[in-house]
PDB file of C-alpha atoms in Angstrom:
ATOM      1  CA  MET A 740     -39.041 -48.411  40.284  1.00 45.00           C
ATOM      2  CA  THR A 741     -38.139 -45.105  38.649  1.00 46.00           C
ATOM      3  CA  ASP A 742     -35.190 -42.915  39.518  1.00 49.00           C
ATOM      4  CA  THR A 743     -36.680 -39.624  40.682  1.00 48.00           C
ATOM      5  CA  GLY A 744     -33.225 -38.002  40.575  1.00 52.00           C
ATOM      6  CA  HIS A 745     -33.273 -37.790  36.777  1.00 57.00           C
ATOM      7  CA  VAL A 746     -35.793 -35.926  34.646  1.00 53.00           C
ATOM      8  CA  PRO A 747     -36.764 -37.815  31.465  1.00 59.00           C
ATOM      9  CA  VAL A 748     -35.507 -36.199  28.269  1.00 48.00           C
ATOM     10  CA  SER A 749     -39.071 -35.713  27.059  1.00 52.00           C
ATOM     11  CA  GLU A 750     -39.841 -33.569  30.096  1.00 57.00           C
ATOM     12  CA  GLN A 751     -36.735 -31.386  29.986  1.00 52.00           C
ATOM     13  CA  PRO A 752     -37.229 -27.763  28.880  1.00 55.00           C
ATOM     14  CA  LEU A 753     -36.389 -26.906  25.291  1.00 50.00           C
ATOM     15  CA  VAL A 754     -33.112 -25.018  24.820  1.00 49.00           C
ATOM     16  CA  ALA A 755     -31.906 -23.359  21.656  1.00 52.00           C
ATOM     17  CA  PRO A 756     -29.023 -25.275  20.024  1.00 50.00           C
ATOM     18  CA  SER A 757     -26.757 -22.232  20.258  1.00 51.00           C
ATOM     19  CA  ALA A 758     -27.686 -21.403  23.837  1.00 49.00           C
ATOM     20  CA  SER A 759     -24.639 -20.718  25.980  1.00 57.00           C
ATOM     21  CA  ASN A 760     -23.430 -18.982  29.089  1.00 71.00           C
ATOM     22  CA  GLY A 761     -21.823 -16.172  27.135  1.00 76.00           C
ATOM     23  CA  LEU A 762     -18.069 -15.901  27.569  1.00 80.00           C
ATOM     24  CA  LEU A 763     -18.139 -18.715  30.121  1.00 79.00           C
ATOM     25  CA  GLY A 764     -19.603 -20.925  27.409  1.00 78.00           C
ATOM     26  CA  VAL A 765     -16.744 -19.971  25.106  1.00 81.00           C
ATOM     27  CA  PHE A 766     -14.042 -21.102  27.506  1.00 78.00           C
ATOM     28  CA  SER A 767     -15.956 -24.262  28.384  1.00 79.00           C
ATOM     29  CA  ARG A 768     -15.462 -25.193  24.719  1.00 81.00           C
ATOM     30  CA  ARG A 769     -11.729 -24.592  24.717  1.00 80.00           C
ATOM     31  CA  TYR A 770     -11.051 -27.284  22.115  1.00 84.00           C
ATOM     32  CA  LEU A 771     -13.272 -25.552  19.569  1.00 84.00           C
ATOM     33  CA  LEU A 772     -11.753 -22.193  20.482  1.00 85.00           C
ATOM     34  CA  ARG A 773      -8.249 -23.571  19.837  1.00 88.00           C
ATOM     35  CA  LEU A 774      -9.399 -24.855  16.445  1.00 87.00           C
ATOM     36  CA  LEU A 775     -10.730 -21.439  15.500  1.00 86.00           C
ATOM     37  CA  VAL A 776      -7.504 -19.722  16.569  1.00 88.00           C
ATOM     38  CA  ARG A 777      -5.345 -22.210  14.646  1.00 87.00           C
ATOM     39  CA  ARG A 778      -7.603 -21.877  11.611  1.00 84.00           C
ATOM     40  CA  GLU A 779      -7.296 -18.084  11.678  1.00 82.00           C
ATOM     41  CA  ILE A 780      -3.505 -18.165  12.035  1.00 81.00           C
ATOM     42  CA  SER A 781      -3.130 -20.786   9.286  1.00 79.00           C
ATOM     43  CA  ALA A 782      -5.415 -18.831   6.931  1.00 75.00           C
ATOM     44  CA  ARG A 783      -3.461 -15.632   7.529  1.00 72.00           C
ATOM     45  CA  TYR A 784      -0.144 -17.173   6.496  1.00 71.00           C
ATOM     46  CA  GLN A 785      -1.422 -19.654   3.916  1.00 68.00           C
ATOM     47  CA  GLY A 786       0.615 -19.458   0.722  1.00 64.00           C
ATOM     48  CA  SER A 787       3.106 -17.102   2.362  1.00 63.00           C
ATOM     49  CA  PHE A 788       6.798 -17.661   1.697  1.00 65.00           C
ATOM     50  CA  LEU A 789       7.949 -15.984   4.929  1.00 66.00           C
ATOM     51  CA  GLY A 790       5.046 -17.244   7.057  1.00 66.00           C
ATOM     52  CA  LEU A 791       5.315 -16.279  10.730  1.00 69.00           C
ATOM     53  CA  LEU A 792       8.312 -14.064   9.997  1.00 75.00           C
ATOM     54  CA  TRP A 793       5.764 -11.426   8.997  1.00 74.00           C
ATOM     55  CA  SER A 794       4.876 -11.237  12.698  1.00 72.00           C
ATOM     56  CA  TYR A 795       8.348  -9.789  13.200  1.00 75.00           C
ATOM     57  CA  ILE A 796       8.660  -7.809   9.967  1.00 79.00           C
ATOM     58  CA  ASN A 797       5.421  -5.842  10.314  1.00 77.00           C
ATOM     59  CA  PRO A 798       6.082  -4.364  13.808  1.00 76.00           C
ATOM     60  CA  LEU A 799       9.740  -3.750  12.947  1.00 80.00           C
ATOM     61  CA  THR A 800       8.679  -1.790   9.859  1.00 83.00           C
ATOM     62  CA  GLN A 801       6.240   0.346  11.863  1.00 76.00           C
ATOM     63  CA  PHE A 802       8.871   0.857  14.522  1.00 76.00           C
ATOM     64  CA  PHE A 803      11.429   2.053  11.970  1.00 81.00           C
ATOM     65  CA  ILE A 804       8.943   4.526  10.454  1.00 82.00           C
ATOM     66  CA  TYR A 805       8.044   6.059  13.824  1.00 77.00           C
ATOM     67  CA  TRP A 806      11.656   6.061  15.006  1.00 77.00           C
ATOM     68  CA  PHE A 807      13.021   7.718  11.856  1.00 82.00           C
ATOM     69  CA  ILE A 808      10.214  10.203  11.145  1.00 81.00           C
ATOM     70  CA  MET A 809       9.313  11.190  14.693  1.00 76.00           C
ATOM     71  CA  GLY A 810      12.636  10.518  16.389  1.00 75.00           C
ATOM     72  CA  LYS A 811      15.167  11.706  13.826  1.00 77.00           C
ATOM     73  CA  LEU A 812      13.348  14.138  11.534  1.00 80.00           C
ATOM     74  CA  ILE A 813      10.969  15.765  14.025  1.00 77.00           C
ATOM     75  CA  GLY A 814      13.341  15.426  16.973  1.00 74.00           C
ATOM     76  CA  MET A 815      11.238  13.562  19.540  1.00 74.00           C
ATOM     77  CA  ALA A 816      14.274  11.478  20.462  1.00 73.00           C
ATOM     78  CA  GLY A 817      15.641  14.488  22.317  1.00 76.00           C
ATOM     79  CA  ARG A 818      12.664  14.414  24.681  1.00 79.00           C
ATOM     80  CA  ALA A 819      12.958  10.766  25.737  1.00 84.00           C
ATOM     81  CA  PRO A 820      16.150   8.727  26.288  1.00 87.00           C
ATOM     82  CA  ASN A 821      16.261   5.429  24.401  1.00 87.00           C
ATOM     83  CA  TYR A 822      13.432   6.738  22.255  1.00 88.00           C
ATOM     84  CA  ALA A 823      13.392   3.605  20.087  1.00 87.00           C
ATOM     85  CA  ILE A 824      12.436   1.392  23.035  1.00 90.00           C
ATOM     86  CA  HIS A 825       9.957   4.028  24.253  1.00 92.00           C
ATOM     87  CA  VAL A 826       8.155   3.825  20.891  1.00 91.00           C
ATOM     88  CA  PHE A 827       8.296   0.057  20.554  1.00 91.00           C
ATOM     89  CA  ALA A 828       6.953  -0.633  24.066  1.00 93.00           C
ATOM     90  CA  GLY A 829       3.930   1.517  23.252  1.00 93.00           C
ATOM     91  CA  LEU A 830       3.615   0.070  19.757  1.00 91.00           C
ATOM     92  CA  ILE A 831       3.106  -3.432  21.161  1.00 93.00           C
ATOM     93  CA  VAL A 832       0.080  -2.280  23.174  1.00 95.00           C
ATOM     94  CA  VAL A 833      -1.374  -0.177  20.372  1.00 94.00           C
ATOM     95  CA  HIS A 834      -0.924  -2.889  17.746  1.00 92.00           C
ATOM     96  CA  PHE A 835      -2.508  -5.481  20.038  1.00 94.00           C
ATOM     97  CA  PHE A 836      -5.559  -3.295  20.663  1.00 95.00           C
ATOM     98  CA  VAL A 837      -6.000  -2.130  17.055  1.00 94.00           C
ATOM     99  CA  GLU A 838      -5.730  -5.660  15.647  1.00 92.00           C
ATOM    100  CA  THR A 839      -8.165  -7.049  18.240  1.00 94.00           C
ATOM    101  CA  PHE A 840     -10.688  -4.259  17.659  1.00 94.00           C
ATOM    102  CA  ASN A 841     -10.521  -4.397  13.847  1.00 93.00           C
ATOM    103  CA  ALA A 842     -10.486  -8.180  13.463  1.00 91.00           C
ATOM    104  CA  GLY A 843     -13.033  -8.698  16.240  1.00 91.00           C
ATOM    105  CA  THR A 844     -15.487  -6.271  14.646  1.00 92.00           C
ATOM    106  CA  ARG A 845     -15.414  -8.252  11.389  1.00 91.00           C
ATOM    107  CA  SER A 846     -15.224 -11.682  13.009  1.00 89.00           C
ATOM    108  CA  ILE A 847     -18.913 -12.680  12.953  1.00 89.00           C
ATOM    109  CA  VAL A 848     -19.587 -11.445   9.415  1.00 88.00           C
ATOM    110  CA  ARG A 849     -16.372 -13.071   8.195  1.00 87.00           C
ATOM    111  CA  ASN A 850     -17.439 -16.398   9.732  1.00 83.00           C
ATOM    112  CA  LYS A 851     -21.109 -16.207   8.775  1.00 82.00           C
ATOM    113  CA  ALA A 852     -21.067 -19.722   7.282  1.00 80.00           C
ATOM    114  CA  LEU A 853     -20.049 -21.201  10.638  1.00 80.00           C
ATOM    115  CA  VAL A 854     -22.499 -18.991  12.528  1.00 80.00           C
ATOM    116  CA  LYS A 855     -25.399 -20.256  10.410  1.00 77.00           C
ATOM    117  CA  LYS A 856     -24.420 -23.940  10.368  1.00 76.00           C
ATOM    118  CA  MET A 857     -22.925 -24.680  13.775  1.00 75.00           C
ATOM    119  CA  ALA A 858     -24.437 -24.472  17.257  1.00 73.00           C
ATOM    120  CA  LEU A 859     -21.710 -22.685  19.187  1.00 77.00           C
ATOM    121  CA  PRO A 860     -21.424 -19.550  21.331  1.00 83.00           C
ATOM    122  CA  ARG A 861     -21.163 -16.651  18.897  1.00 85.00           C
ATOM    123  CA  GLU A 862     -18.950 -14.802  21.349  1.00 87.00           C
ATOM    124  CA  MET A 863     -16.295 -17.316  20.325  1.00 88.00           C
ATOM    125  CA  PHE A 864     -15.428 -15.396  17.156  1.00 90.00           C
ATOM    126  CA  PRO A 865     -14.472 -12.053  18.787  1.00 92.00           C
ATOM    127  CA  VAL A 866     -12.612 -13.964  21.522  1.00 92.00           C
ATOM    128  CA  ALA A 867     -10.712 -15.976  18.905  1.00 91.00           C
ATOM    129  CA  SER A 868      -9.734 -12.719  17.172  1.00 92.00           C
ATOM    130  CA  MET A 869      -8.331 -11.398  20.439  1.00 93.00           C
ATOM    131  CA  LEU A 870      -6.315 -14.576  21.000  1.00 93.00           C
ATOM    132  CA  VAL A 871      -4.901 -14.427  17.473  1.00 92.00           C
ATOM    133  CA  SER A 872      -3.810 -10.842  18.172  1.00 91.00           C
ATOM    134  CA  LEU A 873      -2.297 -11.981  21.476  1.00 93.00           C
ATOM    135  CA  PHE A 874      -0.380 -14.658  19.558  1.00 90.00           C
ATOM    136  CA  HIS A 875       1.247 -11.897  17.495  1.00 88.00           C
ATOM    137  CA  VAL A 876       2.264 -10.052  20.658  1.00 92.00           C
ATOM    138  CA  GLY A 877       4.750 -12.867  21.353  1.00 90.00           C
ATOM    139  CA  PRO A 878       7.221 -12.068  18.541  1.00 86.00           C
ATOM    140  CA  GLN A 879       6.992  -8.360  19.348  1.00 89.00           C
ATOM    141  CA  LEU A 880       7.845  -9.007  22.990  1.00 91.00           C
ATOM    142  CA  VAL A 881      10.841 -11.085  21.886  1.00 89.00           C
ATOM    143  CA  ILE A 882      12.139  -8.128  19.852  1.00 87.00           C
ATOM    144  CA  LEU A 883      11.548  -5.751  22.763  1.00 90.00           C
ATOM    145  CA  LEU A 884      13.252  -8.039  25.280  1.00 92.00           C
ATOM    146  CA  VAL A 885      16.333  -8.438  23.099  1.00 89.00           C
ATOM    147  CA  ALA A 886      16.592  -4.659  22.642  1.00 87.00           C
ATOM    148  CA  CYS A 887      16.182  -4.084  26.388  1.00 91.00           C
ATOM    149  CA  LEU A 888      18.736  -6.722  27.374  1.00 93.00           C
ATOM    150  CA  VAL A 889      21.304  -5.157  25.042  1.00 90.00           C
ATOM    151  CA  THR A 890      21.013  -1.921  27.046  1.00 88.00           C
ATOM    152  CA  GLY A 891      21.598  -3.732  30.344  1.00 86.00           C
ATOM    153  CA  TRP A 892      17.943  -3.850  31.407  1.00 90.00           C
ATOM    154  CA  SER A 893      16.880  -6.287  34.095  1.00 89.00           C
ATOM    155  CA  PRO A 894      13.290  -7.105  35.145  1.00 89.00           C
ATOM    156  CA  ASP A 895      11.782  -5.911  38.419  1.00 91.00           C
ATOM    157  CA  LEU A 896       8.601  -6.936  40.222  1.00 93.00           C
ATOM    158  CA  VAL A 897       6.806  -3.608  39.759  1.00 93.00           C
ATOM    159  CA  GLY A 898       7.686  -3.570  36.082  1.00 92.00           C
ATOM    160  CA  MET A 899       6.448  -7.092  35.429  1.00 95.00           C
ATOM    161  CA  THR A 900       3.235  -6.326  37.317  1.00 95.00           C
ATOM    162  CA  ALA A 901       2.829  -3.261  35.112  1.00 96.00           C
ATOM    163  CA  ALA A 902       3.329  -5.342  31.953  1.00 96.00           C
ATOM    164  CA  LEU A 903       0.704  -7.896  33.017  1.00 96.00           C
ATOM    165  CA  LEU A 904      -1.719  -5.083  33.845  1.00 97.00           C
ATOM    166  CA  ALA A 905      -1.125  -3.503  30.426  1.00 97.00           C
ATOM    167  CA  LEU A 906      -1.814  -6.734  28.560  1.00 97.00           C
ATOM    168  CA  GLY A 907      -4.836  -7.461  30.770  1.00 97.00           C
ATOM    169  CA  ILE A 908      -6.365  -4.054  30.015  1.00 97.00           C
ATOM    170  CA  VAL A 909      -6.009  -4.536  26.267  1.00 97.00           C
ATOM    171  CA  MET A 910      -7.306  -8.110  26.359  1.00 96.00           C
ATOM    172  CA  VAL A 911     -10.421  -7.162  28.325  1.00 96.00           C
ATOM    173  CA  LEU A 912     -11.200  -3.835  26.637  1.00 96.00           C
ATOM    174  CA  GLY A 913     -10.384  -5.147  23.160  1.00 95.00           C
ATOM    175  CA  THR A 914     -12.667  -8.148  23.653  1.00 95.00           C
ATOM    176  CA  ALA A 915     -15.449  -5.939  25.039  1.00 95.00           C
ATOM    177  CA  LEU A 916     -15.364  -3.557  22.090  1.00 95.00           C
ATOM    178  CA  ALA A 917     -15.052  -6.453  19.656  1.00 94.00           C
ATOM    179  CA  LEU A 918     -18.219  -8.000  21.139  1.00 93.00           C
ATOM    180  CA  LEU A 919     -20.149  -4.733  20.846  1.00 92.00           C
ATOM    181  CA  PHE A 920     -19.012  -3.785  17.373  1.00 93.00           C
ATOM    182  CA  SER A 921     -19.135  -7.301  15.892  1.00 91.00           C
ATOM    183  CA  THR A 922     -22.844  -7.342  16.727  1.00 90.00           C
ATOM    184  CA  ALA A 923     -23.360  -3.832  15.338  1.00 89.00           C
ATOM    185  CA  ASN A 924     -21.465  -4.798  12.186  1.00 89.00           C
ATOM    186  CA  VAL A 925     -23.970  -7.593  11.526  1.00 89.00           C
ATOM    187  CA  PHE A 926     -26.799  -5.065  11.348  1.00 88.00           C
ATOM    188  CA  PHE A 927     -24.860  -2.249   9.645  1.00 84.00           C
ATOM    189  CA  ARG A 928     -21.670  -3.072   7.758  1.00 83.00           C
ATOM    190  CA  ASP A 929     -20.590   0.580   8.059  1.00 82.00           C
ATOM    191  CA  PHE A 930     -19.329  -0.151  11.564  1.00 84.00           C
ATOM    192  CA  SER A 931     -16.261  -2.006  10.275  1.00 86.00           C
ATOM    193  CA  SER A 932     -15.214   1.080   8.310  1.00 87.00           C
ATOM    194  CA  ALA A 933     -15.951   3.319  11.302  1.00 88.00           C
ATOM    195  CA  VAL A 934     -13.728   1.159  13.516  1.00 90.00           C
ATOM    196  CA  THR A 935     -10.863   1.449  11.024  1.00 87.00           C
ATOM    197  CA  ILE A 936     -11.130   5.231  11.251  1.00 88.00           C
ATOM    198  CA  LEU A 937     -11.402   5.189  15.051  1.00 88.00           C
ATOM    199  CA  THR A 938      -8.282   3.084  15.445  1.00 88.00           C
ATOM    200  CA  ASN A 939      -6.318   5.648  13.416  1.00 86.00           C
ATOM    201  CA  PHE A 940      -6.772   8.046  16.324  1.00 88.00           C
ATOM    202  CA  VAL A 941      -5.501   5.528  18.876  1.00 90.00           C
ATOM    203  CA  ARG A 942      -1.896   5.890  17.753  1.00 86.00           C
ATOM    204  CA  PHE A 943      -1.922   9.612  18.486  1.00 88.00           C
ATOM    205  CA  GLY A 944      -4.142   9.481  21.547  1.00 89.00           C
ATOM    206  CA  VAL A 945      -1.571   7.624  23.636  1.00 93.00           C
ATOM    207  CA  PRO A 946       2.009   8.540  24.690  1.00 93.00           C
ATOM    208  CA  MET A 947       3.720   6.288  22.166  1.00 90.00           C
ATOM    209  CA  ILE A 948       5.393   8.512  19.565  1.00 87.00           C
ATOM    210  CA  TYR A 949       5.619  11.357  22.062  1.00 89.00           C
ATOM    211  CA  PRO A 950       6.454  11.172  25.800  1.00 90.00           C
ATOM    212  CA  TYR A 951       3.880  11.694  28.531  1.00 92.00           C
ATOM    213  CA  THR A 952       5.823  14.762  29.705  1.00 90.00           C
ATOM    214  CA  LEU A 953       4.774  16.553  26.515  1.00 89.00           C
ATOM    215  CA  VAL A 954       1.104  16.026  27.423  1.00 90.00           C
ATOM    216  CA  ALA A 955       1.692  17.255  30.976  1.00 87.00           C
ATOM    217  CA  GLU A 956       3.427  20.367  29.628  1.00 87.00           C
ATOM    218  CA  ARG A 957       0.765  21.207  27.051  1.00 86.00           C
ATOM    219  CA  PHE A 958      -2.109  20.745  29.500  1.00 82.00           C
ATOM    220  CA  GLU A 959      -0.167  22.186  32.440  1.00 77.00           C
ATOM    221  CA  GLY A 960      -0.691  19.114  34.605  1.00 70.00           C
ATOM    222  CA  HIS A 961      -4.431  18.774  33.860  1.00 80.00           C
ATOM    223  CA  THR A 962      -4.150  15.317  32.359  1.00 86.00           C
ATOM    224  CA  GLU A 963      -6.911  13.387  34.140  1.00 88.00           C
ATOM    225  CA  LEU A 964      -9.105  13.258  31.033  1.00 89.00           C
ATOM    226  CA  TYR A 965      -6.149  12.053  28.967  1.00 91.00           C
ATOM    227  CA  LEU A 966      -5.348   9.354  31.524  1.00 92.00           C
ATOM    228  CA  ALA A 967      -8.998   8.254  31.572  1.00 92.00           C
ATOM    229  CA  ASN A 968      -8.167   6.455  28.322  1.00 93.00           C
ATOM    230  CA  PRO A 969      -7.350   2.841  29.365  1.00 95.00           C
ATOM    231  CA  ILE A 970      -5.110   2.357  26.328  1.00 96.00           C
ATOM    232  CA  ALA A 971      -3.012   5.372  27.351  1.00 95.00           C
ATOM    233  CA  ASP A 972      -2.640   3.793  30.798  1.00 96.00           C
ATOM    234  CA  ALA A 973      -1.682   0.472  29.208  1.00 97.00           C
ATOM    235  CA  VAL A 974       1.012   2.154  27.079  1.00 96.00           C
ATOM    236  CA  LEU A 975       2.487   3.898  30.129  1.00 96.00           C
ATOM    237  CA  LEU A 976       2.443   0.635  32.073  1.00 97.00           C
ATOM    238  CA  MET A 977       4.316  -1.166  29.300  1.00 97.00           C
ATOM    239  CA  GLN A 978       6.857   1.657  29.124  1.00 95.00           C
ATOM    240  CA  ARG A 979       7.299   1.449  32.902  1.00 95.00           C
ATOM    241  CA  ALA A 980       7.904  -2.276  32.558  1.00 95.00           C
ATOM    242  CA  PHE A 981      10.576  -2.046  29.867  1.00 95.00           C
ATOM    243  CA  TRP A 982      11.619   1.441  28.758  1.00 94.00           C
ATOM    244  CA  THR A 983      12.414   3.090  32.114  1.00 93.00           C
ATOM    245  CA  GLY A 984      14.746   0.232  33.060  1.00 91.00           C
ATOM    246  CA  THR A 985      16.904   0.829  29.972  1.00 91.00           C
ATOM    247  CA  THR A 986      17.770   4.419  30.958  1.00 89.00           C
ATOM    248  CA  ASP A 987      20.725   5.593  33.071  1.00 87.00           C
ATOM    249  CA  ASP A 988      18.514   6.514  36.040  1.00 89.00           C
ATOM    250  CA  PRO A 989      15.272   4.472  35.966  1.00 88.00           C
ATOM    251  CA  ALA A 990      13.903   5.932  39.213  1.00 89.00           C
ATOM    252  CA  ALA A 991      14.354   9.515  38.020  1.00 89.00           C
ATOM    253  CA  ILE A 992      12.904   8.739  34.571  1.00 89.00           C
ATOM    254  CA  ALA A 993       9.861   7.057  36.124  1.00 89.00           C
ATOM    255  CA  LEU A 994       9.369  10.053  38.414  1.00 89.00           C
ATOM    256  CA  VAL A 995       9.505  12.540  35.526  1.00 87.00           C
ATOM    257  CA  HIS A 996       7.957  10.618  32.633  1.00 88.00           C
ATOM    258  CA  MET A 997       5.287   8.587  34.435  1.00 92.00           C
ATOM    259  CA  PRO A 998       2.110   9.903  36.135  1.00 92.00           C
ATOM    260  CA  ASP A 999       1.655   9.430  39.865  1.00 90.00           C
ATOM    261  CA  HIS A1000       0.121   6.180  41.136  1.00 92.00           C
ATOM    262  CA  LEU A1001       0.519   4.455  37.765  1.00 94.00           C
ATOM    263  CA  LEU A1002      -0.195   0.932  39.061  1.00 95.00           C
ATOM    264  CA  THR A1003      -3.327   2.159  40.841  1.00 95.00           C
ATOM    265  CA  ARG A1004      -4.463   3.815  37.635  1.00 95.00           C
ATOM    266  CA  GLY A1005      -3.823   0.544  35.830  1.00 96.00           C
ATOM    267  CA  VAL A1006      -5.973  -1.424  38.285  1.00 97.00           C
ATOM    268  CA  ILE A1007      -8.777   1.146  37.887  1.00 96.00           C
ATOM    269  CA  ALA A1008      -8.467   0.961  34.084  1.00 96.00           C
ATOM    270  CA  LEU A1009      -8.689  -2.834  34.242  1.00 97.00           C
ATOM    271  CA  GLY A1010     -11.752  -2.595  36.480  1.00 96.00           C
ATOM    272  CA  GLY A1011     -13.388  -0.117  34.099  1.00 96.00           C
ATOM    273  CA  SER A1012     -12.616  -2.417  31.165  1.00 96.00           C
ATOM    274  CA  LEU A1013     -14.280  -5.308  33.005  1.00 96.00           C
ATOM    275  CA  VAL A1014     -17.406  -3.153  33.452  1.00 97.00           C
ATOM    276  CA  VAL A1015     -17.414  -2.447  29.706  1.00 96.00           C
ATOM    277  CA  LEU A1016     -17.033  -6.184  29.072  1.00 95.00           C
ATOM    278  CA  VAL A1017     -20.072  -6.979  31.233  1.00 95.00           C
ATOM    279  CA  VAL A1018     -22.157  -4.352  29.389  1.00 95.00           C
ATOM    280  CA  ALA A1019     -20.929  -5.690  26.033  1.00 94.00           C
ATOM    281  CA  GLN A1020     -21.914  -9.234  27.020  1.00 92.00           C
ATOM    282  CA  LEU A1021     -25.414  -8.080  28.037  1.00 92.00           C
ATOM    283  CA  VAL A1022     -25.912  -6.265  24.729  1.00 92.00           C
ATOM    284  CA  PHE A1023     -24.529  -9.204  22.775  1.00 90.00           C
ATOM    285  CA  THR A1024     -26.825 -11.672  24.574  1.00 88.00           C
ATOM    286  CA  ARG A1025     -29.831  -9.478  23.859  1.00 89.00           C
ATOM    287  CA  LEU A1026     -29.130  -9.283  20.135  1.00 86.00           C
ATOM    288  CA  GLU A1027     -27.449 -12.579  19.276  1.00 81.00           C
ATOM    289  CA  ASN A1028     -30.660 -14.438  18.346  1.00 81.00           C
ATOM    290  CA  LYS A1029     -31.184 -11.929  15.535  1.00 83.00           C
ATOM    291  CA  ILE A1030     -27.693 -12.416  14.136  1.00 81.00           C
ATOM    292  CA  PRO A1031     -28.318 -15.427  11.809  1.00 77.00           C
ATOM    293  CA  GLU A1032     -31.264 -13.780  10.044  1.00 73.00           C
ATOM    294  CA  ARG A1033     -29.231 -10.613   9.421  1.00 72.00           C
ATOM    295  CA  LEU A1034     -26.206 -12.378   7.951  1.00 65.00           C
TER     296      LEU A1034
END
């Protein structure tokens, strides 16, 4: 007597070895994803004398350059109290996005040996790049927290919600763009160079080295197009979470230096980033079967 509840293997439909459920397939293979992330982190610091200390040195160096050149020489510090924390809060978001976008774009080509030999969701490589970038956010947040606590800062619910929204926007949008451009980079290697150029504009397209009030003044309050940039929203959210609380009058600073309905804007930016992620997944799924032959 046969069990009608099970279909014999010989009668099951054929499925490609690398077939997956897209990003859902990536997180269903969490063990393999962890291996990829650990491999990437180990490779980055292999043979390094200072090792993970570079995760602190690199952002501190960038911070010092922006603080000294823009704050001291150009005089931006006069426009924003505790300018150093203002810059560093934004720098965390920008660095997270730029690293995710750049590394994610190159991730499939860089791992072409694994792509050709192993049956695994190819979305795993851009996702792993994002998680490696998120790993480096940790040391930067430690530096920021120490600096904030020295000024007498204390966390608040709205601020922590803003910080989570900021990180969520960068995680989702960075992964979406990494998916799109990693596929494009397989077909045309020029895309990795184009992404490097694009990310150069990110630093000046967000209120990091200059306050948001400067944008509002220059555009006379017509800032909707500027705020349509999700990374600009993420920077403002991170500054609301940490920078405003280090000033003498956080409520007044938030009223002057932050746009209206910032949390609502953050939720909309996160929703828009999720839409971009869905589109990126559809494009990736459509093209991924052609990836091995183009590598």
